[in-house]
Coordinates of C-alpha atoms in Angstrom, one line a residue:
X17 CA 0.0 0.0 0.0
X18 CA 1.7 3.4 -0.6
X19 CA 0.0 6.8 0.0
X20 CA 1.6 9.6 -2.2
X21 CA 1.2 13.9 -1.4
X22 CA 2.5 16.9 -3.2
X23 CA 1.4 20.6 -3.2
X24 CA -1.3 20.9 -0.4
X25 CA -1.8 20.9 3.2
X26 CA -2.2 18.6 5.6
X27 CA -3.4 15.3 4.7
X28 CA -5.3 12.4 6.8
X29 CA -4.7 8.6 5.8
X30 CA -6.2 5.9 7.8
X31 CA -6.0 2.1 6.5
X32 CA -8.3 0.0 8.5
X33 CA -6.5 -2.0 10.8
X34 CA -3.3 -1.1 10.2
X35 CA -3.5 2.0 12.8
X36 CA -1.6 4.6 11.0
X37 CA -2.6 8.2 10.2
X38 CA -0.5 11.0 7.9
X39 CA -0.5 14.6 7.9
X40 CA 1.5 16.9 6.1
X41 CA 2.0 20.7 5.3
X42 CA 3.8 21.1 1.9
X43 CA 5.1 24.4 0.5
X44 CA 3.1 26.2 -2.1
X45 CA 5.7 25.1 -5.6
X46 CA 5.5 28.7 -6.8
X47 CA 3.7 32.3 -5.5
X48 CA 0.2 33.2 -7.5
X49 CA 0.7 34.8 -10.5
X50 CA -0.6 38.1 -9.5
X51 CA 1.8 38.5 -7.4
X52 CA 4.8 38.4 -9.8
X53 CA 3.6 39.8 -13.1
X54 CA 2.0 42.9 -13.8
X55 CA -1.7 42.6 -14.5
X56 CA -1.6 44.9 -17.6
X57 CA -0.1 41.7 -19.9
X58 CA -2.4 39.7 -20.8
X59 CA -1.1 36.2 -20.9
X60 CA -3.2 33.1 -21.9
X61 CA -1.5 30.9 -19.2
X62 CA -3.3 28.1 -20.7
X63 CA -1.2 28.7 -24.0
X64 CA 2.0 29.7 -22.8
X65 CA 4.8 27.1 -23.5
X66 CA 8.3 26.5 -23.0
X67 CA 10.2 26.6 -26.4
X68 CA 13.6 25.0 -27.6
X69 CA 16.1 26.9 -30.1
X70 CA 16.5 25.5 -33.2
X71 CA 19.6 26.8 -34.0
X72 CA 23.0 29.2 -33.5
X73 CA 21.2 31.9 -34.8
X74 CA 18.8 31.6 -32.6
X75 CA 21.0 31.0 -29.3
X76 CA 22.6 34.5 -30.6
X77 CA 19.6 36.2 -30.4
X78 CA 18.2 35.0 -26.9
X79 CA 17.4 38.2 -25.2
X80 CA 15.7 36.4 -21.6
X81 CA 12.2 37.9 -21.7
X82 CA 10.7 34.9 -20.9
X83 CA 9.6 35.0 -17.4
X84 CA 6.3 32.6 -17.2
X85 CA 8.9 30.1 -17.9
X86 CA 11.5 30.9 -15.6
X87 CA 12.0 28.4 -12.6
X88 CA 10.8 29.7 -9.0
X89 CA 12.1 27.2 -7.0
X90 CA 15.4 27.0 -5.4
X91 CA 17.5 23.6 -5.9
X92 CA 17.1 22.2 -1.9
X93 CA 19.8 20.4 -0.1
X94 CA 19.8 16.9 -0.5
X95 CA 19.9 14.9 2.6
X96 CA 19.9 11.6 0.5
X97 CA 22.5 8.8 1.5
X98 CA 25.0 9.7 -1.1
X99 CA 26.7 5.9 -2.3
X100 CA 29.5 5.5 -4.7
X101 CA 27.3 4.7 -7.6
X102 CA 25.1 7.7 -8.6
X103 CA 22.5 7.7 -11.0
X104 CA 21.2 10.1 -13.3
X105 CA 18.2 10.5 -16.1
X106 CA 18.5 11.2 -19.4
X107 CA 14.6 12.2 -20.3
X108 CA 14.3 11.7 -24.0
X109 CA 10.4 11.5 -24.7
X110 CA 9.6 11.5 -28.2
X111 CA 11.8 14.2 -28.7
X112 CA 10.5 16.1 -25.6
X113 CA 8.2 19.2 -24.9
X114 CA 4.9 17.3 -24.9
X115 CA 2.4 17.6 -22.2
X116 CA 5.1 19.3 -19.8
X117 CA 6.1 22.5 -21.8
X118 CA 2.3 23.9 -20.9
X119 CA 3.6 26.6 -17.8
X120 CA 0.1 26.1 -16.3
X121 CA -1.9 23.2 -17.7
X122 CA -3.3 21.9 -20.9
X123 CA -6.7 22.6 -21.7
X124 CA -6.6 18.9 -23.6
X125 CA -8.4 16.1 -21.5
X126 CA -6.8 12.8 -21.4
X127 CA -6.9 10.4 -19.1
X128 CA -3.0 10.4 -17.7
X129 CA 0.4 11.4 -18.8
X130 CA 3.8 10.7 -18.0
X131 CA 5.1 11.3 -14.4
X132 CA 8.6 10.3 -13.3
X133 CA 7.9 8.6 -10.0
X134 CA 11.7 8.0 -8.6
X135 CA 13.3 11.0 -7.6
X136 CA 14.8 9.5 -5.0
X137 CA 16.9 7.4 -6.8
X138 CA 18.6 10.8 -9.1
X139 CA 21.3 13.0 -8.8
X140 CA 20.7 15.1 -12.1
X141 CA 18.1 14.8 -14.3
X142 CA 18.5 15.8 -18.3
X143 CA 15.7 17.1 -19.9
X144 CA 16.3 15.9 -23.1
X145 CA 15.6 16.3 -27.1
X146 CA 16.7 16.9 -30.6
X147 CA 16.9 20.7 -30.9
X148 CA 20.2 22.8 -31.0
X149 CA 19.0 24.0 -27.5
X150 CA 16.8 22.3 -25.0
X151 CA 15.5 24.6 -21.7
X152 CA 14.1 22.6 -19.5
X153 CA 10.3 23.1 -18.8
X154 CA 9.9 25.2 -15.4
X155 CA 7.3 22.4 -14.1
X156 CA 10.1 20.0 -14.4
X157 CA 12.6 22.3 -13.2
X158 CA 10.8 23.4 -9.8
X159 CA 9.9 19.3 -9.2
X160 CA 13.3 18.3 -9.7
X161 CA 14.5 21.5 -7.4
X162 CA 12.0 20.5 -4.6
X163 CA 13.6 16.8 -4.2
X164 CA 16.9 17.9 -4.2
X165 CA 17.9 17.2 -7.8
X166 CA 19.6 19.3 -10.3
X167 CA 17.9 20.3 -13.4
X168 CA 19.9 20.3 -16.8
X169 CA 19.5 21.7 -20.5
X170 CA 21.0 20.3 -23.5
X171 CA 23.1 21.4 -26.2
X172 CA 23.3 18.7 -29.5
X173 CA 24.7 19.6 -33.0
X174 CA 24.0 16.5 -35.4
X175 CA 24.4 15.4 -38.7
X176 CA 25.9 17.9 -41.9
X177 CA 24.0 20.7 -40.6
X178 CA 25.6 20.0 -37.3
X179 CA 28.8 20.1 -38.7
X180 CA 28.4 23.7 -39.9
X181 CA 27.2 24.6 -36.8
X182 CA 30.1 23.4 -34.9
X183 CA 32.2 25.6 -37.1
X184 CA 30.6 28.6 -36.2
X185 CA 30.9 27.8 -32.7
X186 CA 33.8 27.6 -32.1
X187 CA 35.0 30.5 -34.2
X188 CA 32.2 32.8 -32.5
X189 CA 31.1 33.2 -36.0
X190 CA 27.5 34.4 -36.3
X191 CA 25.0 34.7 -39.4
X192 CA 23.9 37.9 -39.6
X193 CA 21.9 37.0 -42.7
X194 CA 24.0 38.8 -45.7
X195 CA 27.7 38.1 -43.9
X196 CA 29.1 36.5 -41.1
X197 CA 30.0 38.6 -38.0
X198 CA 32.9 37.2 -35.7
X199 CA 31.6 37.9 -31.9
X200 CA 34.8 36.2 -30.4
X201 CA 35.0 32.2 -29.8
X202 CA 33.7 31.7 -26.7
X203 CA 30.5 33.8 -27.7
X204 CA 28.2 30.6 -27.7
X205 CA 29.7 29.4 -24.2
X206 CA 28.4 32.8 -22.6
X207 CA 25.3 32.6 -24.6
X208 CA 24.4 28.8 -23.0
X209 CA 25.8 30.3 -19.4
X210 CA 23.2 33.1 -19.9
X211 CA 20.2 31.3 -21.0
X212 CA 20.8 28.7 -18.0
X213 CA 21.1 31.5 -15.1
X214 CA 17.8 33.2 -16.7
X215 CA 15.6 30.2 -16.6
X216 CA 17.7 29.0 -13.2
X217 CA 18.3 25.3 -14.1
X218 CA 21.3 23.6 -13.3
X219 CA 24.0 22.8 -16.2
X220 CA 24.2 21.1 -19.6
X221 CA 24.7 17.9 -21.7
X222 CA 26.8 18.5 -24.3
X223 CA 26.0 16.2 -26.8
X224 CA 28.4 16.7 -30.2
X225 CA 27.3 14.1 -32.8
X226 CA 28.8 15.8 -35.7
X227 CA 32.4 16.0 -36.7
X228 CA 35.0 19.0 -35.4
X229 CA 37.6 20.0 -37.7
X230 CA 40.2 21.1 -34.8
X231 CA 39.7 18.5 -31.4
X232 CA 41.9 20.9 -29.9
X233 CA 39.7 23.7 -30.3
X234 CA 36.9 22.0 -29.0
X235 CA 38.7 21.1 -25.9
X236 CA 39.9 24.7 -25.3
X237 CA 35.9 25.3 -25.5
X238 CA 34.6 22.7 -23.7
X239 CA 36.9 23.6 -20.5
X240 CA 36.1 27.2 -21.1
X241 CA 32.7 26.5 -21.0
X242 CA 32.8 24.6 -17.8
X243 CA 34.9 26.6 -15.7
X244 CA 32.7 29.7 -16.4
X245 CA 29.4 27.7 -15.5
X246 CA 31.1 27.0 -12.8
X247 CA 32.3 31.0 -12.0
X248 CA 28.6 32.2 -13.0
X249 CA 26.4 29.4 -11.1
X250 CA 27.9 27.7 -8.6
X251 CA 27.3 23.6 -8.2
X252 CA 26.2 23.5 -11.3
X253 CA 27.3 20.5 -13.8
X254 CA 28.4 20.3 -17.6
X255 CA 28.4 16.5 -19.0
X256 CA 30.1 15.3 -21.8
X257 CA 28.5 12.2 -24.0
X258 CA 31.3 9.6 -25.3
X259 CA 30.6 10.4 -29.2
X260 CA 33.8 12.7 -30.7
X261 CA 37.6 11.0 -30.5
X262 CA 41.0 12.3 -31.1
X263 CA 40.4 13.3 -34.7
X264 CA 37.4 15.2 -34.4
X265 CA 34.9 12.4 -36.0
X266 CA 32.4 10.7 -34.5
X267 CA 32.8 7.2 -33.5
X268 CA 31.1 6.0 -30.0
X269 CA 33.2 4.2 -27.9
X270 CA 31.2 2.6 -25.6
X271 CA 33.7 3.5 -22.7
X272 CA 36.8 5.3 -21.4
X273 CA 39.7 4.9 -23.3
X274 CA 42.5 6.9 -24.9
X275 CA 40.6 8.1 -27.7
X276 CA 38.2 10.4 -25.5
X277 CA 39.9 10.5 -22.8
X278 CA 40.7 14.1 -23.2
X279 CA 37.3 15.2 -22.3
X280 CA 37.0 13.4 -18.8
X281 CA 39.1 15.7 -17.0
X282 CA 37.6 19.5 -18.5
X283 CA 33.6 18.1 -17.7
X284 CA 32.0 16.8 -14.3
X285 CA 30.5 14.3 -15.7
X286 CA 31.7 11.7 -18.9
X287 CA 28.4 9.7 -20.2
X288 CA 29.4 6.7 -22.3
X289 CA 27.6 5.5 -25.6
X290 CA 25.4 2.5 -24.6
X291 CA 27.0 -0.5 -26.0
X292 CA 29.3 -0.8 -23.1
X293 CA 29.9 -5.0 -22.3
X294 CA 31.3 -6.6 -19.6
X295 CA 34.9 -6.0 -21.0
X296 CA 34.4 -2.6 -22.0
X297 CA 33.4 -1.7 -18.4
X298 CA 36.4 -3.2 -17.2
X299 CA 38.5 -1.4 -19.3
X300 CA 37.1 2.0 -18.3
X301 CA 37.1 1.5 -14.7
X302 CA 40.8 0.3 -15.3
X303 CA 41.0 4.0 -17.4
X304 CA 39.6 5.9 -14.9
X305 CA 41.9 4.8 -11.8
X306 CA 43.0 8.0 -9.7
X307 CA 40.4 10.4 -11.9
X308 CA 37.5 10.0 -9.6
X309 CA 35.7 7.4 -10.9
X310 CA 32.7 9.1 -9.6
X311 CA 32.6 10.6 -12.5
X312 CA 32.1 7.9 -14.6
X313 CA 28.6 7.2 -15.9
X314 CA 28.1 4.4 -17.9
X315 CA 24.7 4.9 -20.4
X316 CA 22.2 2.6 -20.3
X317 CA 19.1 2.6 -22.7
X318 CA 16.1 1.8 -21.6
X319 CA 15.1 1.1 -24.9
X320 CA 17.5 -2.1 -25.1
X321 CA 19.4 -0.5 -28.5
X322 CA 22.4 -2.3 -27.5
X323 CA 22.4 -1.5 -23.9
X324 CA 23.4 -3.7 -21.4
X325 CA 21.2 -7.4 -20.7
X326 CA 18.7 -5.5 -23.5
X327 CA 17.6 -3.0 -21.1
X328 CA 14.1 -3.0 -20.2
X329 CA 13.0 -5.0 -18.0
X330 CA 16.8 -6.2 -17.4
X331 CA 17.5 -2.5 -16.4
X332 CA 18.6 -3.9 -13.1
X333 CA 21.0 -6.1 -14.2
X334 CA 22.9 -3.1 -16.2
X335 CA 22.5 -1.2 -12.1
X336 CA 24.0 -4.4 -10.5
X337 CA 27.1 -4.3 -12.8
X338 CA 27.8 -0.8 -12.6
X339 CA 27.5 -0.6 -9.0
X340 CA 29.8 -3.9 -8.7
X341 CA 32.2 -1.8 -10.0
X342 CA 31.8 1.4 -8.3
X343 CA 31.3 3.7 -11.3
X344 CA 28.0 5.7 -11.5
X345 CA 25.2 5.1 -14.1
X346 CA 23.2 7.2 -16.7
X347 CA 19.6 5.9 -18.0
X348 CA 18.2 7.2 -21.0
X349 CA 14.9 6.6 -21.9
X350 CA 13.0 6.1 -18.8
X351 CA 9.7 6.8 -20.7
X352 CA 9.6 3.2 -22.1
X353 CA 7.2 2.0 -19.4
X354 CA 5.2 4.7 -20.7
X355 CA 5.6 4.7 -24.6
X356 CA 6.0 0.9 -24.8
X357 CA 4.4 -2.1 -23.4
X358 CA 1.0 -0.9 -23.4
X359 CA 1.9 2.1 -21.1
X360 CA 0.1 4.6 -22.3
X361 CA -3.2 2.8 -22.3
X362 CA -3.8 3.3 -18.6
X363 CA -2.5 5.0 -15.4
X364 CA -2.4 1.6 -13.6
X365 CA -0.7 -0.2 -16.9
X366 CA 2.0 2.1 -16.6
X367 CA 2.3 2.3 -13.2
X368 CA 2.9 -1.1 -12.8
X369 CA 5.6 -0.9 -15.7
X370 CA 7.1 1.8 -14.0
X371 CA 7.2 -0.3 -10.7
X372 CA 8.9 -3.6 -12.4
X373 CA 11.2 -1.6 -14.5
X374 CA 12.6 0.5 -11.3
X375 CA 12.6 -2.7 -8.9
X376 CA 13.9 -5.5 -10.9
X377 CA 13.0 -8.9 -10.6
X378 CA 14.0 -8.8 -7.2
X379 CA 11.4 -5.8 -6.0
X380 CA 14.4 -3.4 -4.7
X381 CA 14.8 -0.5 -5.4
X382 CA 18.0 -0.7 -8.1
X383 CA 18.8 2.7 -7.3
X384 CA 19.0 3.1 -3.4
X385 CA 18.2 -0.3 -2.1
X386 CA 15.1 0.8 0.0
X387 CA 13.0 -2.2 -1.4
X388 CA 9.7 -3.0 -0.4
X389 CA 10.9 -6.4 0.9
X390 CA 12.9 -5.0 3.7
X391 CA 10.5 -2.6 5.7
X392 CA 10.0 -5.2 8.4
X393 CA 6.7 -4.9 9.0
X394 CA 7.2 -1.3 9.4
X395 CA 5.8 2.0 7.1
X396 CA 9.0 3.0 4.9
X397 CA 9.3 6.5 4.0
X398 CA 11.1 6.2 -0.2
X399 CA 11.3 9.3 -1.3
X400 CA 14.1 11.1 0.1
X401 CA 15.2 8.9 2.9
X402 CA 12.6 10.0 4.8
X403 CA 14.3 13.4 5.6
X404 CA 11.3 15.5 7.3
X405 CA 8.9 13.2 9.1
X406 CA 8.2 13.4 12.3
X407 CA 6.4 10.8 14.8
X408 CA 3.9 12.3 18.0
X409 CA 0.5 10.4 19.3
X410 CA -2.9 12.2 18.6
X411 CA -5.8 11.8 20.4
X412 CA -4.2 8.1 21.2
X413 CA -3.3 7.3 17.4
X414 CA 0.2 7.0 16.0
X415 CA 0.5 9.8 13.5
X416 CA 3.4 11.0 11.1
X417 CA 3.6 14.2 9.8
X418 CA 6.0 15.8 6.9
X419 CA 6.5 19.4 6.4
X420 CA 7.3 21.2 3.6
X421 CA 8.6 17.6 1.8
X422 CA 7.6 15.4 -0.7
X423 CA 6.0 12.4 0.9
X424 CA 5.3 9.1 -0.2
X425 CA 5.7 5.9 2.3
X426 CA 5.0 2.3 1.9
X427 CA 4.0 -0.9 3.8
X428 CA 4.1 -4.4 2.3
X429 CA 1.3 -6.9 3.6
X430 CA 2.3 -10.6 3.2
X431 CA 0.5 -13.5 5.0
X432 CA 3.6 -13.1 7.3
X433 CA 2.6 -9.7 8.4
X434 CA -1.2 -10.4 8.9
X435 CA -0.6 -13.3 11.3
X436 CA 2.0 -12.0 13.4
X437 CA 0.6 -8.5 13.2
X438 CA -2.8 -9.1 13.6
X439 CA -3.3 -12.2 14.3
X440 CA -5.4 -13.0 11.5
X441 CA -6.7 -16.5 11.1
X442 CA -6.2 -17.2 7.1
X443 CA -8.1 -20.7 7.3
X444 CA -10.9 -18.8 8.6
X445 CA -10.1 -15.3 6.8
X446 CA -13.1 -14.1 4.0
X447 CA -10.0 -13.1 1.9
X448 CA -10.6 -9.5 2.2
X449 CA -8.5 -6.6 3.0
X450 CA -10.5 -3.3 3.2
X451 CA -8.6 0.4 3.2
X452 CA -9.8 3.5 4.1
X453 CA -8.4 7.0 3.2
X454 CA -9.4 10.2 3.8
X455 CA -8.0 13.6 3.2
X456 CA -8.6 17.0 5.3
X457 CA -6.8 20.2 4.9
X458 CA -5.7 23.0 7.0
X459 CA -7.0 26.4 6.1
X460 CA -6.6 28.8 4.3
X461 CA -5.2 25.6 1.6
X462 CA -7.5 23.0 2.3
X463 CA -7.2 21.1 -1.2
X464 CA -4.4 18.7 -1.9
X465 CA -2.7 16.8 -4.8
X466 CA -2.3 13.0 -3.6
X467 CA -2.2 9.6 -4.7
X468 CA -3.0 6.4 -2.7
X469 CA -2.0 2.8 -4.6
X470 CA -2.5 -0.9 -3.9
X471 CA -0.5 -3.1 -5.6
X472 CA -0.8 -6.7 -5.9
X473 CA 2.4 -9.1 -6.1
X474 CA 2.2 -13.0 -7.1
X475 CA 4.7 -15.6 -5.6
X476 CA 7.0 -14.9 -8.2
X477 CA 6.9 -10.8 -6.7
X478 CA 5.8 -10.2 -10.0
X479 CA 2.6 -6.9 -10.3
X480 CA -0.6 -8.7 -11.3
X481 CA -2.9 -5.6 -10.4
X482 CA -2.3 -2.1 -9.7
X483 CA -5.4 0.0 -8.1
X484 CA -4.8 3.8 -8.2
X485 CA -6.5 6.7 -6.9
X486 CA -6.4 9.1 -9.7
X487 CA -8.4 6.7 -11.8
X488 CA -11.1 6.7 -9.6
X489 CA -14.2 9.7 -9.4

């Protein structure tokens, strides 16, 4: 059984017989509107999107006038057990800015979309897709903030327009339209540092899938870049993807090794191609040795393009090796349990992707180790480590409260735990188990955004029904 909050107030949940009650008091995600823009514009709020740039021409012209889209929620300190093997997302969603790029809701009813449900398990989080420039949505921004995790943009040049583009960049060359005006090389660098302080997100992917004509020069620009992100916001975190090599083409190496080497020591992060093997893992750990290996994320696509065990469902097994061997991991693709495999069809369908794709065969969580299996009979607190709950007795009822946090806690009932429990006779039970919620809030907010969920496991801890409260009226 897990009971889920967000955005509101303070929340009640009683499940019959199991003698536990929540409250919480969450922090408003962002100040009424009113209060930060003048009333003379007239924006359509419902209309209002978040928009990528297309191009270098474009990136030249950003002028930051934007401000429905800029992010209103500070990044939070992180109380998560940090562990040698970190883990971030790589959100590529059919090429991104769907449903989420709406500032304040789509006007379009259907009956859910895509939620990332595992913040607890993330570092960073990349909002990816295939434009020159992505900005991260401010929804996704100010969620990712409020757990604790950093928010990042990406730049990508591809293909033979990419190519042309990647000579402009790093000569500072921009197209005026008749002729070509030189604003000095590192023009684009300020230009990205600019764009990511206005809309207050947290650092880049730099993803270079077309060819260089001077590696060199792309490493004097690369390290430039970085150590002014760094100057300009502090914390914040450039990433390099494994894709260019020592002669400036592009040729994915699938690891750490002498041929992109270069670019692990001028970037926080190095992000390898996804067609790592047990071998190639081996070698770039041995690669890495005395360059904080930390810093070493090894891709894996959800998708199973070559990834490691095929990815999907085997998305575990890709964790387990990568932790054996102390390096960090990246996941692209997270949305499969949503595009694929029926996902999209219904909440619960995809909810119960979600939950066998982030827990493995074994039902623990691959990226913390907080499974379900180990709460002991106890309510377990996932998100966050539990950082912010509280324990006190009302009116002779245990209650827990959470303020100003995310909450979302869990208990697993086996036969185990309703026999030693609650001494409840199974010979003699009807086979029923009967859960009550409610929900009351504390004025002047007394609405609230929550989710409770039952989910049913066979012996083989495998999700054979998933009951959700969103679906119901």
């Amino acid at each position: 059984f897990f009971f889920q909050a967000e955005d509101g107030i303070r929340d009640f949940c009683l499940s019959r017989g199991l003698g536990d009650v929540y409250k919480r008091q969450v922090q408003r995600l962002s100040t009424e509107l009113h209060d930060i823009y003048p009333q003379s514009h007239n924006y359509d709020y419902h209309e209002t999107i978040i928009k990528p740039l297309k191009s270098l021409k474009e990136l030249a012209q950003f002028r930051g006038d934007d401000l429905l889209n800029v992010s209103t929620v500070p990044l939070r300190n992180s109380k998560r057990r940090i562990q040698q093997s970190r883990v971030l997302i790589c959100h590529d969603m059919m090429n991104g800015y769907k449903e989420d790029n709406y500032v304040y809701g789509v006007k379009t009813k259907h009956e859910h979309f895509y939620r990332f449900n595992y913040w607890q398990c993330v570092e960073s989080f990349i909002y990816f897709s295939h434009e020159r420039v992505t900005i991260p949505p401010a929804g996704y921004t100010n969620l990712a903030h409020q757990m604790g995790v950093k928010m990042l943009g990406t730049f990508i040049t591809e293909w033979e327009l990419g190519e042309k583009e990647n000579l402009l960049l790093l000569n500072g060359d921009v197209d005026e339209g008749s002729e070509l005006v030189n604003k000095g090389k590192y023009f684009y660098a300020d230009k990205l540092v600019e764009i990511c302080k206005y809309y207050k997100f947290d650092g880049y992917l730099l993803n270079f899938e077309a060819s260089v004509e001077s590696v060199q020069q792309l490493v004097q620009w690369v390290k430039y870049f970085t150590d002014k992100m760094h100057e300009e916001i502090p914390g914040s975190i450039v990433i390099w993807y494994d894709s260019i090599v020592l002669d400036g083409k592009v040729r994915w190496q699938s690891a750490l090794n002498e041929q992109n080497k270069i670019f692990y020591g001028i970037s926080d992060i190095f992000f390898t191609d996804y067609k790592w093997n047990d071998e190639r893992i081996q070698s770039s750990v041995q690669n890495a040795e005395g360059l904080h290996i930390e810093k070493l994320y090894n891709g894996i696509d959800v998708f199973g393009r070559g990834a490691y065990a095929g990815g999907k469902f085997n998305l575990y097994k890709g964790f387990q090796k990568c932790k054996d061997l102390q390096t960090s991991i990246a996941i692209f693709g997270n949305a499969w349990s949503y595009e694929e495999n029926d996902g999209k069809s219904s909440r619960d369908k995809f909810m119960m992707n979600d939950l066998k794709l982030w827990r493995g065969k074994q039902l623990e969580m691959i990226g913390n180790n907080s499974g379900l299996i180990k709460n002991n009979f106890q309510w377990t607190t996932e998100l966050n480590q539990g950082t912010g709950w509280q324990f006190v007795n009302e009116d002779g009822m245990q209650v827990s409260v959470a303020s100003f946090d995310w909450c979302k806690r869990c208990l697993l009932i086996t036969k185990e735990y309703l026999v030693q429990e609650h001494q409840v006779d199974l010979k003699s039970a009807t086979g029923k188990l009967i859960f009550t919620l409610q929900v009351k809030g504390t004025p002047p907010k007394n609405e609230d955004i929550w989710v409770a969920t039952i989910e049913c496991f066979n012996a083989q801890k495998q999700v054979i029904l998933s009951i959700d409260s969103f679906l119901q009226e």
